[in-house]
Amino acid sequence: MKNIFSSILGTSILGTSILLLCFIGCNQTKSTTTPSDEIPVTKIDSLAFQLHQLDSLYNSGSLIHVDIYRLGKLKSIDFSVQSIDVEGKSLQYINLRKDCGNEYYYSWEDARILPAECQYLMKAIETIKQNWKRETDHEERYAYITKDDIRLFATNDGGAKWRIALSVDYRKDRSEITLSEEDMESFISLINAGITKIAEISE
């Protein structure tokens, strides 16, 4: 009896394994991203540490000196480079600021992109640009979320039309704007201008 049960169990496990492999193989979607596009865990930890350090400097109880270099505006989002100095420590970043309030009150939301993360953001933008004119027969999404919750989001419900959106905090209402192809190019220009300005003031 035990031998029969073992045989049945072995057959069942083998069948389940084959079905699972088949399911995984059949449901893989072709993507233009490669493993090299992913941020290494050590880089993620470093970015998280830098943001934590930045928050600590802002809340240190010490005199803070902030230089703000305005880069421009994309719809309702203001872009600037900010350089913060506290007791000999200095950090620079690109800041995105948007009013997420309504007609009765302002609610400003600031989100930061650290220089080290810009390369990964630009790769994500390039992948979205390569795909946003591709027609699909199913719902498809691309999303890139920075360490400070800025989100670039591309969706297609099936067909030729893609919707691209940029949010300063994807968890907050009214934090999002939609991007046309021209807007995306403006976004790229503003990020590049920010990278250039940070390089200038870091010398």
mmCIF file of N, CA, C and O in Angstrom, residues 42-92:
data_model
loop_
_atom_site.group_PDB
_atom_site.id
_atom_site.type_symbol
_atom_site.label_atom_id
_atom_site.label_comp_id
_atom_site.label_asym_id
_atom_site.label_seq_id
_atom_site.Cartn_x
_atom_site.Cartn_y
_atom_site.Cartn_z
ATOM 1 N N THR A 42 23.189 46.785 -3.644
ATOM 2 C CA THR A 42 24.109 47.694 -2.939
ATOM 3 C C THR A 42 23.840 49.147 -3.309
ATOM 4 O O THR A 42 23.945 50.038 -2.468
ATOM 5 N N LYS A 43 23.484 49.396 -4.593
ATOM 6 C CA LYS A 43 23.167 50.761 -5.029
ATOM 7 C C LYS A 43 21.878 51.238 -4.373
ATOM 8 O O LYS A 43 21.753 52.393 -3.970
ATOM 9 N N ILE A 44 20.870 50.341 -4.273
ATOM 10 C CA ILE A 44 19.603 50.695 -3.644
ATOM 11 C C ILE A 44 19.847 51.060 -2.181
ATOM 12 O O ILE A 44 19.334 52.053 -1.675
ATOM 13 N N ASP A 45 20.638 50.253 -1.492
ATOM 14 C CA ASP A 45 20.953 50.539 -0.093
ATOM 15 C C ASP A 45 21.659 51.882 0.046
ATOM 16 O O ASP A 45 21.390 52.642 0.974
ATOM 17 N N SER A 46 22.571 52.171 -0.889
ATOM 18 C CA SER A 46 23.307 53.431 -0.864
ATOM 19 C C SER A 46 22.368 54.613 -1.068
ATOM 20 O O SER A 46 22.479 55.633 -0.374
ATOM 21 N N LEU A 47 21.444 54.511 -2.023
ATOM 22 C CA LEU A 47 20.483 55.577 -2.279
ATOM 23 C C LEU A 47 19.571 55.786 -1.079
ATOM 24 O O LEU A 47 19.278 56.915 -0.698
ATOM 25 N N ALA A 48 19.127 54.686 -0.483
ATOM 26 C CA ALA A 48 18.267 54.779 0.696
ATOM 27 C C ALA A 48 19.014 55.450 1.846
ATOM 28 O O ALA A 48 18.457 56.280 2.573
ATOM 29 N N PHE A 49 20.292 55.112 2.008
ATOM 30 C CA PHE A 49 21.118 55.713 3.061
ATOM 31 C C PHE A 49 21.283 57.205 2.823
ATOM 32 O O PHE A 49 21.200 58.011 3.760
ATOM 33 N N GLN A 50 21.501 57.602 1.555
ATOM 34 C CA GLN A 50 21.676 59.029 1.245
ATOM 35 C C GLN A 50 20.402 59.817 1.541
ATOM 36 O O GLN A 50 20.467 60.933 2.064
ATOM 37 N N LEU A 51 19.244 59.242 1.209
ATOM 38 C CA LEU A 51 17.983 59.925 1.511
ATOM 39 C C LEU A 51 17.771 60.032 3.019
ATOM 40 O O LEU A 51 17.321 61.061 3.520
ATOM 41 N N HIS A 52 18.111 58.979 3.735
ATOM 42 C CA HIS A 52 18.004 58.999 5.197
ATOM 43 C C HIS A 52 18.938 60.062 5.778
ATOM 44 O O HIS A 52 18.557 60.807 6.696
ATOM 45 N N GLN A 53 20.141 60.137 5.212
ATOM 46 C CA GLN A 53 21.117 61.134 5.656
ATOM 47 C C GLN A 53 20.603 62.547 5.389
ATOM 48 O O GLN A 53 20.737 63.448 6.221
ATOM 49 N N LEU A 54 19.984 62.733 4.229
ATOM 50 C CA LEU A 54 19.423 64.029 3.862
ATOM 51 C C LEU A 54 18.315 64.434 4.827
ATOM 52 O O LEU A 54 18.264 65.576 5.305
ATOM 53 N N ASP A 55 17.426 63.497 5.139
ATOM 54 C CA ASP A 55 16.354 63.772 6.106
ATOM 55 C C ASP A 55 16.928 64.110 7.480
ATOM 56 O O ASP A 55 16.427 64.995 8.171
ATOM 57 N N SER A 56 17.990 63.404 7.853
ATOM 58 C CA SER A 56 18.631 63.653 9.155
ATOM 59 C C SER A 56 19.233 65.054 9.211
ATOM 60 O O SER A 56 19.137 65.749 10.231
ATOM 61 N N LEU A 57 19.843 65.482 8.090
ATOM 62 C CA LEU A 57 20.429 66.820 8.044
ATOM 63 C C LEU A 57 19.352 67.897 8.171
ATOM 64 O O LEU A 57 19.535 68.906 8.855
ATOM 65 N N TYR A 58 18.206 67.666 7.504
ATOM 66 C CA TYR A 58 17.115 68.639 7.567
ATOM 67 C C TYR A 58 16.519 68.728 8.972
ATOM 68 O O TYR A 58 15.931 69.743 9.343
ATOM 69 N N ASN A 59 16.625 67.650 9.733
ATOM 70 C CA ASN A 59 16.002 67.608 11.056
ATOM 71 C C ASN A 59 17.032 67.516 12.176
ATOM 72 O O ASN A 59 16.753 66.976 13.242
ATOM 73 N N SER A 60 18.220 68.057 11.935
ATOM 74 C CA SER A 60 19.322 67.899 12.890
ATOM 75 C C SER A 60 19.329 68.932 14.007
ATOM 76 O O SER A 60 20.071 68.809 14.960
ATOM 77 N N GLY A 61 18.523 69.967 13.878
ATOM 78 C CA GLY A 61 18.547 71.028 14.885
ATOM 79 C C GLY A 61 19.726 71.966 14.725
ATOM 80 O O GLY A 61 20.024 72.762 15.608
ATOM 81 N N SER A 62 20.406 71.862 13.573
ATOM 82 C CA SER A 62 21.546 72.729 13.283
ATOM 83 C C SER A 62 21.164 73.739 12.209
ATOM 84 O O SER A 62 20.156 73.587 11.531
ATOM 85 N N LEU A 63 22.011 74.762 12.061
ATOM 86 C CA LEU A 63 21.784 75.755 11.011
ATOM 87 C C LEU A 63 21.982 75.101 9.645
ATOM 88 O O LEU A 63 23.004 74.478 9.382
ATOM 89 N N ILE A 64 20.992 75.256 8.783
ATOM 90 C CA ILE A 64 21.023 74.658 7.447
ATOM 91 C C ILE A 64 21.175 75.768 6.410
ATOM 92 O O ILE A 64 20.519 76.813 6.510
ATOM 93 N N HIS A 65 22.037 75.534 5.426
ATOM 94 C CA HIS A 65 22.167 76.462 4.310
ATOM 95 C C HIS A 65 21.760 75.716 3.039
ATOM 96 O O HIS A 65 22.325 74.665 2.722
ATOM 97 N N VAL A 66 20.758 76.247 2.327
ATOM 98 C CA VAL A 66 20.268 75.602 1.107
ATOM 99 C C VAL A 66 20.369 76.570 -0.062
ATOM 100 O O VAL A 66 19.875 77.706 0.013
ATOM 101 N N ASP A 67 21.042 76.155 -1.117
ATOM 102 C CA ASP A 67 21.057 76.899 -2.384
ATOM 103 C C ASP A 67 20.069 76.234 -3.323
ATOM 104 O O ASP A 67 20.084 75.003 -3.494
ATOM 105 N N ILE A 68 19.200 77.033 -3.958
ATOM 106 C CA ILE A 68 18.187 76.500 -4.868
ATOM 107 C C ILE A 68 18.400 77.096 -6.254
ATOM 108 O O ILE A 68 18.381 78.324 -6.424
ATOM 109 N N TYR A 69 18.604 76.231 -7.232
ATOM 110 C CA TYR A 69 18.819 76.642 -8.626
ATOM 111 C C TYR A 69 17.631 76.166 -9.448
ATOM 112 O O TYR A 69 17.456 74.966 -9.678
ATOM 113 N N ARG A 70 16.806 77.096 -9.882
ATOM 114 C CA ARG A 70 15.592 76.718 -10.615
ATOM 115 C C ARG A 70 15.942 76.268 -12.031
ATOM 116 O O ARG A 70 16.697 76.935 -12.747
ATOM 117 N N LEU A 71 15.375 75.136 -12.419
ATOM 118 C CA LEU A 71 15.636 74.568 -13.747
ATOM 119 C C LEU A 71 14.512 74.861 -14.735
ATOM 120 O O LEU A 71 14.752 75.003 -15.929
ATOM 121 N N GLY A 72 13.285 74.934 -14.251
ATOM 122 C CA GLY A 72 12.151 75.152 -15.140
ATOM 123 C C GLY A 72 10.928 74.431 -14.620
ATOM 124 O O GLY A 72 10.908 73.908 -13.497
ATOM 125 N N LYS A 73 9.901 74.403 -15.456
ATOM 126 C CA LYS A 73 8.623 73.832 -15.041
ATOM 127 C C LYS A 73 8.097 72.907 -16.121
ATOM 128 O O LYS A 73 8.195 73.218 -17.313
ATOM 129 N N LEU A 74 7.534 71.791 -15.713
ATOM 130 C CA LEU A 74 6.858 70.870 -16.618
ATOM 131 C C LEU A 74 5.416 70.759 -16.141
ATOM 132 O O LEU A 74 5.142 70.154 -15.099
ATOM 133 N N LYS A 75 4.517 71.414 -16.883
ATOM 134 C CA LYS A 75 3.117 71.524 -16.470
ATOM 135 C C LYS A 75 3.058 72.101 -15.054
ATOM 136 O O LYS A 75 3.509 73.209 -14.826
ATOM 137 N N SER A 76 2.569 71.340 -14.067
ATOM 138 C CA SER A 76 2.435 71.886 -12.709
ATOM 139 C C SER A 76 3.559 71.458 -11.777
ATOM 140 O O SER A 76 3.478 71.661 -10.559
ATOM 141 N N ILE A 77 4.635 70.898 -12.326
ATOM 142 C CA ILE A 77 5.763 70.463 -11.496
ATOM 143 C C ILE A 77 6.953 71.392 -11.707
ATOM 144 O O ILE A 77 7.398 71.598 -12.837
ATOM 145 N N ASP A 78 7.447 71.950 -10.604
ATOM 146 C CA ASP A 78 8.636 72.801 -10.645
ATOM 147 C C ASP A 78 9.875 71.944 -10.417
ATOM 148 O O ASP A 78 9.908 71.135 -9.479
ATOM 149 N N PHE A 79 10.901 72.167 -11.254
ATOM 150 C CA PHE A 79 12.159 71.437 -11.144
ATOM 151 C C PHE A 79 13.246 72.388 -10.666
ATOM 152 O O PHE A 79 13.353 73.513 -11.149
ATOM 153 N N SER A 80 14.055 71.910 -9.722
ATOM 154 C CA SER A 80 15.191 72.695 -9.256
ATOM 155 C C SER A 80 16.299 71.755 -8.795
ATOM 156 O O SER A 80 16.065 70.568 -8.561
ATOM 157 N N VAL A 81 17.497 72.312 -8.705
ATOM 158 C CA VAL A 81 18.599 71.604 -8.047
ATOM 159 C C VAL A 81 18.763 72.267 -6.698
ATOM 160 O O VAL A 81 18.787 73.495 -6.592
ATOM 161 N N GLN A 82 18.865 71.463 -5.648
ATOM 162 C CA GLN A 82 19.056 72.001 -4.317
ATOM 163 C C GLN A 82 20.343 71.440 -3.726
ATOM 164 O O GLN A 82 20.634 70.251 -3.860
ATOM 165 N N SER A 83 21.098 72.322 -3.110
ATOM 166 C CA SER A 83 22.346 71.941 -2.455
ATOM 167 C C SER A 83 22.231 72.318 -0.984
ATOM 168 O O SER A 83 22.002 73.473 -0.643
ATOM 169 N N ILE A 84 22.353 71.327 -0.121
ATOM 170 C CA ILE A 84 22.189 71.551 1.308
ATOM 171 C C ILE A 84 23.526 71.380 2.012
ATOM 172 O O ILE A 84 24.273 70.439 1.740
ATOM 173 N N ASP A 85 23.841 72.327 2.883
ATOM 174 C CA ASP A 85 25.069 72.285 3.680
ATOM 175 C C ASP A 85 24.703 72.376 5.156
ATOM 176 O O ASP A 85 24.012 73.314 5.571
ATOM 177 N N VAL A 86 25.182 71.407 5.930
ATOM 178 C CA VAL A 86 24.980 71.411 7.379
ATOM 179 C C VAL A 86 26.271 70.975 8.049
ATOM 180 O O VAL A 86 26.725 69.840 7.868
ATOM 181 N N GLU A 87 26.886 71.890 8.786
ATOM 182 C CA GLU A 87 28.087 71.590 9.564
ATOM 183 C C GLU A 87 29.148 70.830 8.757
ATOM 184 O O GLU A 87 29.644 69.782 9.154
ATOM 185 N N GLY A 88 29.448 71.346 7.578
ATOM 186 C CA GLY A 88 30.500 70.764 6.751
ATOM 187 C C GLY A 88 30.057 69.629 5.856
ATOM 188 O O GLY A 88 30.817 69.160 5.004
ATOM 189 N N LYS A 89 28.823 69.144 6.022
ATOM 190 C CA LYS A 89 28.299 68.089 5.153
ATOM 191 C C LYS A 89 27.483 68.728 4.040
ATOM 192 O O LYS A 89 26.713 69.657 4.274
ATOM 193 N N SER A 90 27.646 68.211 2.824
ATOM 194 C CA SER A 90 26.969 68.798 1.674
ATOM 195 C C SER A 90 26.357 67.699 0.797
ATOM 196 O O SER A 90 27.006 66.682 0.536
ATOM 197 N N LEU A 91 25.126 67.912 0.384
ATOM 198 C CA LEU A 91 24.444 66.985 -0.523
ATOM 199 C C LEU A 91 23.674 67.777 -1.568
ATOM 200 O O LEU A 91 23.097 68.829 -1.263
ATOM 201 N N GLN A 92 23.660 67.267 -2.795
ATOM 202 C CA GLN A 92 22.914 67.904 -3.879
ATOM 203 C C GLN A 92 21.916 66.904 -4.465
ATOM 204 O O GLN A 92 22.178 65.695 -4.493
#
